[in-house]
C-alpha positions as a printed Julia matrix, in Angstrom:
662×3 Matrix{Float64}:
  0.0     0.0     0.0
  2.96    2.26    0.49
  4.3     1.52   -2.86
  2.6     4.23   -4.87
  4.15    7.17   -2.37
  7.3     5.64   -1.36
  7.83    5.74   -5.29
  6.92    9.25   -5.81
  9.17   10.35   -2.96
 12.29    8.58   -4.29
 11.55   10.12   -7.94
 10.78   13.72   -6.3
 14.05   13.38   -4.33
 16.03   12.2    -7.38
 14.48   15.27   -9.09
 15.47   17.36   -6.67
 19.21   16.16   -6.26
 19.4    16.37  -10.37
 18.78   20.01  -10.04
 20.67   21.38   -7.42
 23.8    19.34   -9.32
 23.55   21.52  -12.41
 22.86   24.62  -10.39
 26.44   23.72   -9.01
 27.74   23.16  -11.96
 26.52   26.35  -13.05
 28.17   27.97  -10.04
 31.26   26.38  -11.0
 31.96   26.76  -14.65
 31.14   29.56  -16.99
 30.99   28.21  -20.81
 31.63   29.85  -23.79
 28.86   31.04  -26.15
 30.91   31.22  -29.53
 33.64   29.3   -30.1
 35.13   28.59  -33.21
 38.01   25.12  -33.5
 40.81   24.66  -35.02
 39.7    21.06  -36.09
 42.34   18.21  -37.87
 42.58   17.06  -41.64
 44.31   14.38  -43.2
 45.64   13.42  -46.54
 47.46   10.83  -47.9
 50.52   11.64  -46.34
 50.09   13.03  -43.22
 47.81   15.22  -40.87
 47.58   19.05  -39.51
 45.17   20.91  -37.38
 44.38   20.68  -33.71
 42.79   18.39  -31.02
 42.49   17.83  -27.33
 42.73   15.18  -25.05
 39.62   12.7   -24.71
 38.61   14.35  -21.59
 39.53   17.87  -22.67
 42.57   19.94  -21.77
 42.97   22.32  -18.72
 44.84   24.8   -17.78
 46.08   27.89  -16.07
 44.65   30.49  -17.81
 47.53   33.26  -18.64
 46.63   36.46  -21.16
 49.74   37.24  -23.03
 50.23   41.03  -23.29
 53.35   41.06  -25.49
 55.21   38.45  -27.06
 58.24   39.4   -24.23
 55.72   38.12  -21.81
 56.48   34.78  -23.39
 58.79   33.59  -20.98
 56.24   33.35  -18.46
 54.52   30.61  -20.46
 57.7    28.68  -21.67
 59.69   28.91  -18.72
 59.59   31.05  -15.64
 56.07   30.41  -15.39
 54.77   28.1   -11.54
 51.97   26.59  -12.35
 51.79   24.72  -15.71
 50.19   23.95  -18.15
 48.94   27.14  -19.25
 46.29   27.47  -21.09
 47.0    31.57  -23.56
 44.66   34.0   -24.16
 45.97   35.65  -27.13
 44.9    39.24  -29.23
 44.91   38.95  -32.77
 48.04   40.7   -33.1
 49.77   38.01  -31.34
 48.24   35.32  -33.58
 51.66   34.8   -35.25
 53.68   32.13  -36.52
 56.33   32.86  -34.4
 54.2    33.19  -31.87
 52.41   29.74  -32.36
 55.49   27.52  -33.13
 57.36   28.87  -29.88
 54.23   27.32  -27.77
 54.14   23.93  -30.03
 57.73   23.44  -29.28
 56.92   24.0   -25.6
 53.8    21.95  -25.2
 54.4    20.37  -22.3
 53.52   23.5   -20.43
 51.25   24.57  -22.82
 47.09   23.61  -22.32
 45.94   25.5   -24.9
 45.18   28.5   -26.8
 42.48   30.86  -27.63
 42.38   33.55  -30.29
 39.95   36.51  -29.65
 38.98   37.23  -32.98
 39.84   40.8   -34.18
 37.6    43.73  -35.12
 40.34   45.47  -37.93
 42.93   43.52  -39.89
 46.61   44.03  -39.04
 47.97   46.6   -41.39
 51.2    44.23  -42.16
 48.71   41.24  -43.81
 48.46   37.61  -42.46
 48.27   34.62  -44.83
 47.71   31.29  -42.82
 47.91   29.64  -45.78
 51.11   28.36  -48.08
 53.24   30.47  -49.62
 52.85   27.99  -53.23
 49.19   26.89  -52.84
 48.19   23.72  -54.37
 52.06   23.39  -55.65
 51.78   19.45  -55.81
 48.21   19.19  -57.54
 48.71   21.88  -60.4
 50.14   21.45  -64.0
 53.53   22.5   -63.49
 55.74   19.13  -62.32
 59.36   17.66  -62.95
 57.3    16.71  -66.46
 55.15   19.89  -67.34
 57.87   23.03  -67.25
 60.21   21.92  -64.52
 61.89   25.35  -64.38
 57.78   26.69  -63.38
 56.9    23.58  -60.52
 56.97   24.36  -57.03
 56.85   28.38  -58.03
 60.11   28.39  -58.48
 59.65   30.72  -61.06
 57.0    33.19  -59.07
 55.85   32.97  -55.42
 52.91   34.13  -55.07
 51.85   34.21  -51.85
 54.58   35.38  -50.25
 53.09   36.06  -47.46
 52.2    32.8   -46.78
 53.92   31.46  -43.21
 52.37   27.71  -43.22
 50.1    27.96  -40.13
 47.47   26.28  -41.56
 49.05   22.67  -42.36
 50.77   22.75  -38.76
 49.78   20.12  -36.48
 49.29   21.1   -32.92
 48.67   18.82  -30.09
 46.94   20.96  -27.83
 43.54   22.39  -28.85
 43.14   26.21  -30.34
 40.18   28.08  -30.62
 38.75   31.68  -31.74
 36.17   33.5   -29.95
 34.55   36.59  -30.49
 35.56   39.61  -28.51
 32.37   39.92  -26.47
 31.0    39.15  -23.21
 33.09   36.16  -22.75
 36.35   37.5   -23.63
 35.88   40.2   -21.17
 35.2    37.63  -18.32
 38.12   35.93  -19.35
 40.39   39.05  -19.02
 38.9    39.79  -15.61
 39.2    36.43  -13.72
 42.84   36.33  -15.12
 42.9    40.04  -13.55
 41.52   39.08  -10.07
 43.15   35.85   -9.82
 46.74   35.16  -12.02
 48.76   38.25  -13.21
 51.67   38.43  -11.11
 51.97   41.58   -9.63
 55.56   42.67   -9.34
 56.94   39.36  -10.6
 55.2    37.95   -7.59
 53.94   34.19   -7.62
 49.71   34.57   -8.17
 47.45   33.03   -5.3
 45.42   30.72   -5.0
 42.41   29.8    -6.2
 43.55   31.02   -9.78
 41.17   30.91  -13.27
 41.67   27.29  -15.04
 40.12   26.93  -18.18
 39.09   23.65  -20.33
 38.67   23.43  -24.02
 36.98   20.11  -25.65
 37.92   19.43  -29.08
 38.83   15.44  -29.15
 39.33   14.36  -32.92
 38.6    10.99  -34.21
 40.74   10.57  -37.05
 44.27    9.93  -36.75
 47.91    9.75  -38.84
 46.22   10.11  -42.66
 43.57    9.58  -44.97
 44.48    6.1   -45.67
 44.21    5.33  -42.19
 41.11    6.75  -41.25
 39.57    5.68  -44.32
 40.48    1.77  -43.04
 39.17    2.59  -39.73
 35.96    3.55  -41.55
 35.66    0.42  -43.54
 35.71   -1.62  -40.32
 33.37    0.21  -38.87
 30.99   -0.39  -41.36
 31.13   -4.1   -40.34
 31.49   -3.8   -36.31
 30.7    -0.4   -35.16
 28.33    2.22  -37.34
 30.8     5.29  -35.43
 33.12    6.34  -38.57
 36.62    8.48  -37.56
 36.99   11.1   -41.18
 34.82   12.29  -43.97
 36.07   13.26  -47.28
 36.04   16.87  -48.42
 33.47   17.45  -50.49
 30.23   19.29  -51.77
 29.09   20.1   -55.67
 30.36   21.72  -58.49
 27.39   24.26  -59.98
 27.1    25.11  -63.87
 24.45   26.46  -66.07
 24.48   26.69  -69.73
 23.68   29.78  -72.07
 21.97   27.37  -74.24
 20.53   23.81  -73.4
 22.31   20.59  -74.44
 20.87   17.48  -73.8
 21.59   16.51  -70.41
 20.33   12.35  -70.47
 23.3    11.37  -72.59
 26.85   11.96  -71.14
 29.74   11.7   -72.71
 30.82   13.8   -76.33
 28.29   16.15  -78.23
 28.8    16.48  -81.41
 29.51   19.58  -83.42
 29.06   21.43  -79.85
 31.59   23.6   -78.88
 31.54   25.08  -75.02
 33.4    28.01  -73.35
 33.73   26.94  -69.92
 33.62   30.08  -67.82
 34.87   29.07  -63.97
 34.93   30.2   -60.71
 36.09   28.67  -57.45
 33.79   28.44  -54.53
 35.58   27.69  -51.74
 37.75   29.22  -49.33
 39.53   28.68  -46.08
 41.31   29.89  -42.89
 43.32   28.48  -39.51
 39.96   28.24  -37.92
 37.34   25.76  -38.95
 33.9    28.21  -39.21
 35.94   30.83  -40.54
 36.46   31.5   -44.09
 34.88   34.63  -45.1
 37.04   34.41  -48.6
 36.27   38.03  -49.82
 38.9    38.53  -52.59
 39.83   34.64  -52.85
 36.32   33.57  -53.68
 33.12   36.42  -53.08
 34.83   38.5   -55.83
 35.28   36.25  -59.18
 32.42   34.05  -58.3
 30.42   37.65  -57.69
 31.31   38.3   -61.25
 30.52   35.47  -63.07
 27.32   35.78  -61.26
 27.19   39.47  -62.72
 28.6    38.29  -66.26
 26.06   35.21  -66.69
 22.93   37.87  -66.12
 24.15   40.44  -68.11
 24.7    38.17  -71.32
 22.23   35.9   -70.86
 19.61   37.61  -73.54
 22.63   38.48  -75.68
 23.52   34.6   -76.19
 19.72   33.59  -76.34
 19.09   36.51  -79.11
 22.46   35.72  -80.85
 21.73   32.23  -81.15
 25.89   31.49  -80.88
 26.95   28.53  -82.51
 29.44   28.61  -79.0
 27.78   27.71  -75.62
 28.88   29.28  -72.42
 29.12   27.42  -69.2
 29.02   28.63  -66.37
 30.98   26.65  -63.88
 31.46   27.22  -59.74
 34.05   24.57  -58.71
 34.11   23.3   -54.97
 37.14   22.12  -52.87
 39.5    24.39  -54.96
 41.66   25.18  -52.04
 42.68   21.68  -51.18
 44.55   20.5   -54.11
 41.27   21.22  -56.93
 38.78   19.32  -55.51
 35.93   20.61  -58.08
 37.85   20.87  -60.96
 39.82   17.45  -61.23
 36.68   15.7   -60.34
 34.73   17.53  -63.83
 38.1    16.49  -66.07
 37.7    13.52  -64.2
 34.11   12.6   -65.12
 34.71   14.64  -68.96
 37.23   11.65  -69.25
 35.14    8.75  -68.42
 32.21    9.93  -70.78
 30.06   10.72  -67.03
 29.8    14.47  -67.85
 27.11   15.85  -70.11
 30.18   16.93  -72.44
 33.89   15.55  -72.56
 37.1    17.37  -73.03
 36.67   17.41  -77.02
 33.93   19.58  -76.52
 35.8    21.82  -74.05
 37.01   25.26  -76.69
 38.44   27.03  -74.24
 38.41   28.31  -70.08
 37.93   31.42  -69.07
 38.52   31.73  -65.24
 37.23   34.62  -62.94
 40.03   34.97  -60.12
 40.52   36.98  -57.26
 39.55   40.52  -59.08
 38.64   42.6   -55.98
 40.34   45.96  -57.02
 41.79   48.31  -54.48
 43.39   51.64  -55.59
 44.5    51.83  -58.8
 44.73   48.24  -59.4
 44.71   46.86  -62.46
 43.2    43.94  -63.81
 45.2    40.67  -65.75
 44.95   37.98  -68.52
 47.28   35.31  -67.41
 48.08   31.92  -69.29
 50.02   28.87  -69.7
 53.16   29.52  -71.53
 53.86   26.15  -72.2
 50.71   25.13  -74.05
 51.18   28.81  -75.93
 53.83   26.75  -77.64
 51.51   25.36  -79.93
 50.28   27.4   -82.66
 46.75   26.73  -82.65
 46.72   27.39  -78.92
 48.17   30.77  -78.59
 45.78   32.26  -81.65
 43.07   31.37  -79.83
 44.46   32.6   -76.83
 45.44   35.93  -78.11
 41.85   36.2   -79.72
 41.6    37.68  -75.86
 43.83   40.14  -75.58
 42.39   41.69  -79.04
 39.13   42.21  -77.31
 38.88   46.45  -76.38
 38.6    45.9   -72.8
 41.34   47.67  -70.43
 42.94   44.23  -69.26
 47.0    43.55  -69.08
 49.25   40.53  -69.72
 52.15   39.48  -67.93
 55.43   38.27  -69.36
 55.02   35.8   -71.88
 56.97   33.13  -69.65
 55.44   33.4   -66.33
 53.33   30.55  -65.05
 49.68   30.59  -64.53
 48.53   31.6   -60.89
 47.14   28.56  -59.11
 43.78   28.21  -60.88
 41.27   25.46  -61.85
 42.36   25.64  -65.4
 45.53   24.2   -63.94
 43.97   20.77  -63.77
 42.25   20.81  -67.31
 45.95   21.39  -69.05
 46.94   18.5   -66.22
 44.8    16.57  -69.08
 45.28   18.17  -72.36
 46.13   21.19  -73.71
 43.55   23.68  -74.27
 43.27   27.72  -74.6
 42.58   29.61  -71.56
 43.04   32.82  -69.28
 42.64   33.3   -65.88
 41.36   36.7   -64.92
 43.17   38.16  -61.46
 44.2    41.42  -60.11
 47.74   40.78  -59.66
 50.26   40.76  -62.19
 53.08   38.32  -60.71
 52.48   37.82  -56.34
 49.14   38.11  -55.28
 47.93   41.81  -53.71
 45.71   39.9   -51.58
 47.64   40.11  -48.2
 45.08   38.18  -45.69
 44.71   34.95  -48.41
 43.03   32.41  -47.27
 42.78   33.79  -43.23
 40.2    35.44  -41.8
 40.83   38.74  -42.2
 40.33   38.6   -46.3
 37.17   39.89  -45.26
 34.22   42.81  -46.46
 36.77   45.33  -44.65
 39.38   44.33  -47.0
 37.56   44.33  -50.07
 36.25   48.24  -48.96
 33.0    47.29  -49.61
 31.38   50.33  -48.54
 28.52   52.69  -48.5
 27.34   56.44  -48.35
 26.45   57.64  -44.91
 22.7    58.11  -44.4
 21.92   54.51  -46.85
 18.81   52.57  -45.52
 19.89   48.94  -45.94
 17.08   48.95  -49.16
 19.63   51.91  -50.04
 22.19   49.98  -50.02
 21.4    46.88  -51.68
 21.15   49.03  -55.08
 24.11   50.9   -54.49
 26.64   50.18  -56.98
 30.58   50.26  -55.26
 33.1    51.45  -57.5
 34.88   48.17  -57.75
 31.42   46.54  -59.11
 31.75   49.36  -62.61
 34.7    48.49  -63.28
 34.71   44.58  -62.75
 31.62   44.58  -65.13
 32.95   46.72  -67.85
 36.29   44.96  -67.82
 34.11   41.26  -67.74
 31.02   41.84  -69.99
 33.18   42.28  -73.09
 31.56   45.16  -74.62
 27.51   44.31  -74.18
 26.08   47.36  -73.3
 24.0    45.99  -70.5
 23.46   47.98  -67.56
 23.64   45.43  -64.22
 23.62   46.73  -60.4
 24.16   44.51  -57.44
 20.29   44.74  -56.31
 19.87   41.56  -58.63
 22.98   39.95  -57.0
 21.43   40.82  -53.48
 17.8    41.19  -53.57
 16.72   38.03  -56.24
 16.98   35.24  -53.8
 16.3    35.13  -50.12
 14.83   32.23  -49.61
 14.39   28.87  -52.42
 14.06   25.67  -52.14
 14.17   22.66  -54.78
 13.0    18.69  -55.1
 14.35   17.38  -52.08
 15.81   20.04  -50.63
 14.78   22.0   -47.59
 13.75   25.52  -47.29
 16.53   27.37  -46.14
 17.02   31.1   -45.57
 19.5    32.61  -46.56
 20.74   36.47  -46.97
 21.89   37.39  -50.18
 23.79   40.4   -48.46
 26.19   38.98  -46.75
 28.76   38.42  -48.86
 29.86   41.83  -49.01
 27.86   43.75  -46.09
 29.54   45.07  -43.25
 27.6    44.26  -40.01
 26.13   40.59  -41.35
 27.46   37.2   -39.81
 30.31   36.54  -42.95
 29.87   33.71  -44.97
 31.72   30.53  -44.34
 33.15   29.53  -47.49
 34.69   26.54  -46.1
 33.88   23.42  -48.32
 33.22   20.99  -45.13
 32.73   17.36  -45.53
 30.43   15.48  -47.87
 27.33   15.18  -46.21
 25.25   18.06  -47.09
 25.08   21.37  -49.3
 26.69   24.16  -47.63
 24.47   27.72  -47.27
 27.05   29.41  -50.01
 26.66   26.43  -52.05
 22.66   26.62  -52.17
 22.69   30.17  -52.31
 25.03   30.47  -55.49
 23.19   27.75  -56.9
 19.74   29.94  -56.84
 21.11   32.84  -57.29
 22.9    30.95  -60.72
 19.31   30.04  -61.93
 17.47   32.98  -61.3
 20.11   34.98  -63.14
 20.15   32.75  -66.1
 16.54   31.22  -66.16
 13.29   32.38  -67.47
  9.8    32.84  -65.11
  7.1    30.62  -65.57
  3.66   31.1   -64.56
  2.82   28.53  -62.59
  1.89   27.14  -58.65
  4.77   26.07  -56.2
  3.52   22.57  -56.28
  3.56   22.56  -60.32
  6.66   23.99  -60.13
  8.41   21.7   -57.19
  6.52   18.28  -59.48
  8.04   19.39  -62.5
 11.38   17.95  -63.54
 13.22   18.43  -66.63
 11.13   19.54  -69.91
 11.62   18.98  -73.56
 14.11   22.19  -73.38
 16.61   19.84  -70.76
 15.79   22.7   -68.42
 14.8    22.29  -64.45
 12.55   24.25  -62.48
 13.29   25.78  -59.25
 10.63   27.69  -57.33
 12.08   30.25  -55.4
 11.13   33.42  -53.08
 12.92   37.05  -53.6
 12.28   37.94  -50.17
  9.64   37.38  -47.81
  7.8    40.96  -49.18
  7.07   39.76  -52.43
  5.42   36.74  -54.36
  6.71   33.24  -55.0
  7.83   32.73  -58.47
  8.92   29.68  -60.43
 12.01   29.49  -62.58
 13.0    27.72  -65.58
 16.74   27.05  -65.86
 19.64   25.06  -67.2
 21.38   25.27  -63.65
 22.27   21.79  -62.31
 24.92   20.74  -60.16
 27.6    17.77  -60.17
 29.68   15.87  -57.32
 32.56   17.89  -56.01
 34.31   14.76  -54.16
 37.7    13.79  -54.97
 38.03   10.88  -57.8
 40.43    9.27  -55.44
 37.63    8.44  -53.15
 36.07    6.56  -55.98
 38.92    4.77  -56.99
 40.15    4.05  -53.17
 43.7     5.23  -54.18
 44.13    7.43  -50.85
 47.06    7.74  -51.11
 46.96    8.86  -54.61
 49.59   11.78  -55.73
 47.12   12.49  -58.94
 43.93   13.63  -56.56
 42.93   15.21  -53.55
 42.94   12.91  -50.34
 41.96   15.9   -48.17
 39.87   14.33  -44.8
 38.05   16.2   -41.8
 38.0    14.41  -38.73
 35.16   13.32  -37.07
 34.62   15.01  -33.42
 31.43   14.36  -30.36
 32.18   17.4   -28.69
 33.0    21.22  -29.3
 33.2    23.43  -25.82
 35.41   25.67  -23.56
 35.03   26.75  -20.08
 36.83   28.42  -17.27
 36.72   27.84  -13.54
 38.54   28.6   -10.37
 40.8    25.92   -9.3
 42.37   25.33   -5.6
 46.08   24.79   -5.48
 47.76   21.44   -5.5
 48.62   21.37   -1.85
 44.26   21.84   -1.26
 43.55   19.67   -3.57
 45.89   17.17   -2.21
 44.56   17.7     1.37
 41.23   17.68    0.98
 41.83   14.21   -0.94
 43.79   12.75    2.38
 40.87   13.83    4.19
 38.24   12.22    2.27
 40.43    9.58    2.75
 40.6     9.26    5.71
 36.78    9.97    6.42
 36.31    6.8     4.24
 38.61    4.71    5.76
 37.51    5.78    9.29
 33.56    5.1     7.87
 34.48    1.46    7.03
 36.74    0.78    9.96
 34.05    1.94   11.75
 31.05   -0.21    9.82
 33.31   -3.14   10.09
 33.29   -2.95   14.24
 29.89   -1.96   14.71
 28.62   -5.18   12.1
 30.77   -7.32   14.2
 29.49   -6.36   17.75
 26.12   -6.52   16.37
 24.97   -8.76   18.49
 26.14   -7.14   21.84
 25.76   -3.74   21.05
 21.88   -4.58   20.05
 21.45   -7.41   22.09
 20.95   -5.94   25.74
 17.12   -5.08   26.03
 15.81   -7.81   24.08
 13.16  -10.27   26.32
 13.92  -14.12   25.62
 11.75  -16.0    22.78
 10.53  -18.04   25.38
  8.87  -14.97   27.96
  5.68  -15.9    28.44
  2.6   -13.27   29.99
């Protein structure tokens, strides 16, 4: 009869002990909001990034001031590990390598993520990107492999293929930061050179990868894991490729079309940076794939009145950063007759590069002087430079700048220019890093815009990337198309997402994360671009959502998208050529991981993602109040032990015999 209650009582007193244990933990830790990893990738040879332990990493936490202060961290410093606060001006390689090589007392690190760009530039990234996976080799131009000819990023220090065993994140200078900064104030800068007291601020940061030693490796792992335990350690790199055709070719057989001849106008669509949610890519990526955007709109009635016997397409590679992900996967396919053209078809490449102007920077045609070799080649590449549009060329023997054309002369010689803003090194001094952000670009506005204002204000930079890029069509284009067309779209079985056309160039909007990621899912810049590709190029048709979203391809080998301008205005259906194609690495399809041909480029798997600080009690305390709980066990048993075995005594002494009778 007591059942019932006695049940209820044990569950309300369970309830109650659950709740005053997080309000504890509460008490005890503070977590971070925002924080951004520095997570580990693999390739066929070895791996780079960051991790932590299992359990997570702790630390004392110490803010470094200078990079004098150093000492305090390496060497002089009482109470290691340390776990470093640093400003964004002390997010160096210098910096960084002096606290690998002295890991032992280093926790840690955490970047607060800076509100202007250093003045002096900061390129995580290699000084010879993609060097290994580009045309130039020991075959192809020897005197041009491994830029021996041209570096051009010479600002390039390596950061970014490092490996570091202790775990490094950015976070936002906000709230948290500021905490941060005070508990290290009230409780560990040394005052004087004095020793700090105790308790003093610990912090923990979780960031346990999966995946070790290479892609080969993790890739095994994965295999048996299929078979024994469903948890897989790495993901390939990966998303899609986007294209759209002036003109429609028919799209059901792959392989050669004959008598078609295509003009494959590119842009990459991926960037990168130290951090893993951070890869804004404002003059790497926003800016040429910005301008194919603005190029495909503004000739698409030209090419459909023209009726060209040449079609345009319109390409967006993926994965272009690690070793030409999108790119050698399309040669790939045009080989192996799984494309809906093959490389016979292929006329020429024209490839949009990093074009975002500043000052009087100019704007030019590179190519491949080894191909140029061949007759036929370099009059069709010259045919470019006879256009009247104020573009420059480089010496006639300097390489081309790592591009995606790179891997279609990998396979064949064809005619080509890459379009870039640099003449020899690139003028892009935060590539691939955070900072190659809107600020960078000077993407700016008049003072008193309203953000409608603003969206059909053209910058300076967008009149003259569209008068050098249109080629003479006298068509007038504004970014409200590129900004205010899509907001919102969604496709056959594909979510509804939201998205904000504005933020690849607005200051004030969460950046966009250009980072390719692994191949699970479309990424936001990926959907967006792919909208935004067939609204610019496709034709309206008058029809419902659900018509629209039913409908598949038509007689014309067109789709149909349904999309949504913004949530002011009316639904509209669109007709377009616009598809998309796998960006994953071929190597993944022919298991060669450890392939020297293709990309092998991995993301660990991780569970958890999370920093905290706390106070922590000195060593002596802790060590104390451990002998003491000690003790108080060993007394507790020592003490159940007697009182079990005088049982009978101590309890015995008022108890009447069995046999008392009344």
């Amino acid at each position: 009869m007591y059942g019932m209650p006695m049940t209820i009582f044990l569950f309300v007193c369970l309830f109650v002990t659950g709740v005053s244990c997080n309000s504890v933990g509460d008490k005890i830790y503070v977590d971070f909001k925002d924080n951004i990893p520095c997570v580990r990738l693999l390739n066929a040879t070895h791996q780079i990034g960051c991790q932590s332990s299992l359990s997570g990493d702790v630390g004392v936490l110490h803010l470094l001031e200078s990079e004098e202060n150093l000492d305090w961290v390496l060497s002089s410093g009482p109470d290691p590990p340390y776990m470093v606060m640093l400003e964004s001006t002390l997010f160096t390689r210098s910096v960084m390598m002096k606290l690998k090589s002295s890991s032992n007392r280093v926790a840690g690190v955490v970047v607060v993520a800076p509100n202007t760009n250093p003045s002096a530039g900061f390129s995580p990234h290699a000084s010879c990107p993609n060097e290994n996976s580009g045309v130039y080799t020991e075959k192809y131009s020897p005197s041009l492999a491994h830029c021996n000819a041209t570096v051009w990023n010479p600002l390039g220090n390596n950061l970014s293929y490092e490996e570091f065993d202790f775990p490094i994140f950015s976070l936002k200078d906000d709230n948290d930061t500021q905490a941060m900064r005070q508990c290290y104030m009230d409780h560990n800068r040394p005052v004087n050179g004095s020793k700090p007291r105790y308790p003093l601020c610990a912090m923990q940061l979780f960031s346990h990868m999966s995946a070790v030693t290479d892609t080969a490796t993790c890739m095994r792992r994965n295999s048996i894991a299929m078979s024994l335990n469903p948890e897989f350690v790495c993901d390939p790199l990966g998303d899609v490729n986007i294209w759209a055709l002036s003109k429609p070719l028919n799209v059901t057989e792959k392989g050669h079309k004959p008598g078609e001849s295509v003009i494959i106008a590119a842009a990459r669509l991926d960037s990168r940076s130290f951090f893993f949610d951070i890869a804004p890519g404002a003059e790497s990526t926003a800016s040429g794939l910005v301008t194919l955007l603005a190029v495909a709109h503004a000739l698409r009635n030209a090419t459909q009145e023209a009726q060209l016997n040449t079609t345009i397409m319109y390409t967006f590679f993926h994965g272009e950063t690690f070793d030409y992900i999108g790119s050698s996967r399309m040669v790939f396919d045009m080989e192996r007759n799984q494309s809906i053209i093959d490389l016979d078809n292929v006329h020429s490449v024209l490839e949009v590069g990093q074009v975002g102007l500043h000052g009087d920077t100019k704007l030019w045609l590179h190519s491949d002087p080894v191909s140029r070799r061949n007759s036929s080649i370099d009059e069709e590449v010259c045919v470019f430079f006879l256009l009247n549009f104020s573009v420059e060329e480089p010496g006639s023997s300097q390489a081309l700048p790592p591009s995606s054309f790179q891997r279609f002369l990998r396979a064949r010689p064809i005619p080509g220019v890459v379009i870039e803003n640099h003449q020899s090194t690139f003028t892009n001094r935060y590539y691939q890093s955070m900072y190659d952000n809107s600020d960078y670009l000077n993407v700016s506005y008049p003072p008193g815009l309203t953000p409608e204002e603003q969206l059909d204000f053209v910058t300076d930079a967008a009149k003259v990337l569209l008068l050098t890029c249109c080629l003479q069509f006298d068509t007038r284009f504004t970014f409200h198309f590129i900004t205010v067309m899509l907001c919102r779209g969604f496709v056959e079985q594909t979510d509804e997402v939201s998205l904000n056309l504005s933020v690849f160039f607005s200051p004030g909007n969460t950046t966009t994360n250009f980072y390719i990621g692994v191949n699970q899912q479309m990424s936001e810049p990926t959907i967006l671009v792919q909208f935004m590709l067939a609204n610019l190029t496709g034709s309206v048709v008058n029809t419902t959502q659900e018509n629209c979203n039913n409908q598949k391809e038509n007689e014309d080998d067109k789709e149909t998208k349904h999309v949504r301008p913004t949530d002011r205005l009316m639904c509209f259906c669109v007709r377009s050529t616009c598809r998309t194609t796998k960006a994953v690495s071929p190597a993944f399809e022919l298991e060669e991981y450890t392939s020297s041909n293709y990309s092998t480029w991995t993301e660990s798997r991780w569970k958890s993602i999370k920093g905290r600080i706390f106070l922590v009690a000195s060593h002596d305390l802790e060590m104390l109040t451990l002998g003491v709980g000690v003790g108080v066990l060993l007394t507790s048993l020592l003490l159940t032990f007697f009182i079990s075995s005088k049982a009978d005594i101590l309890f015995n002494s008022g108890r009447e015999p069995t046999n008392a009778t009344y």
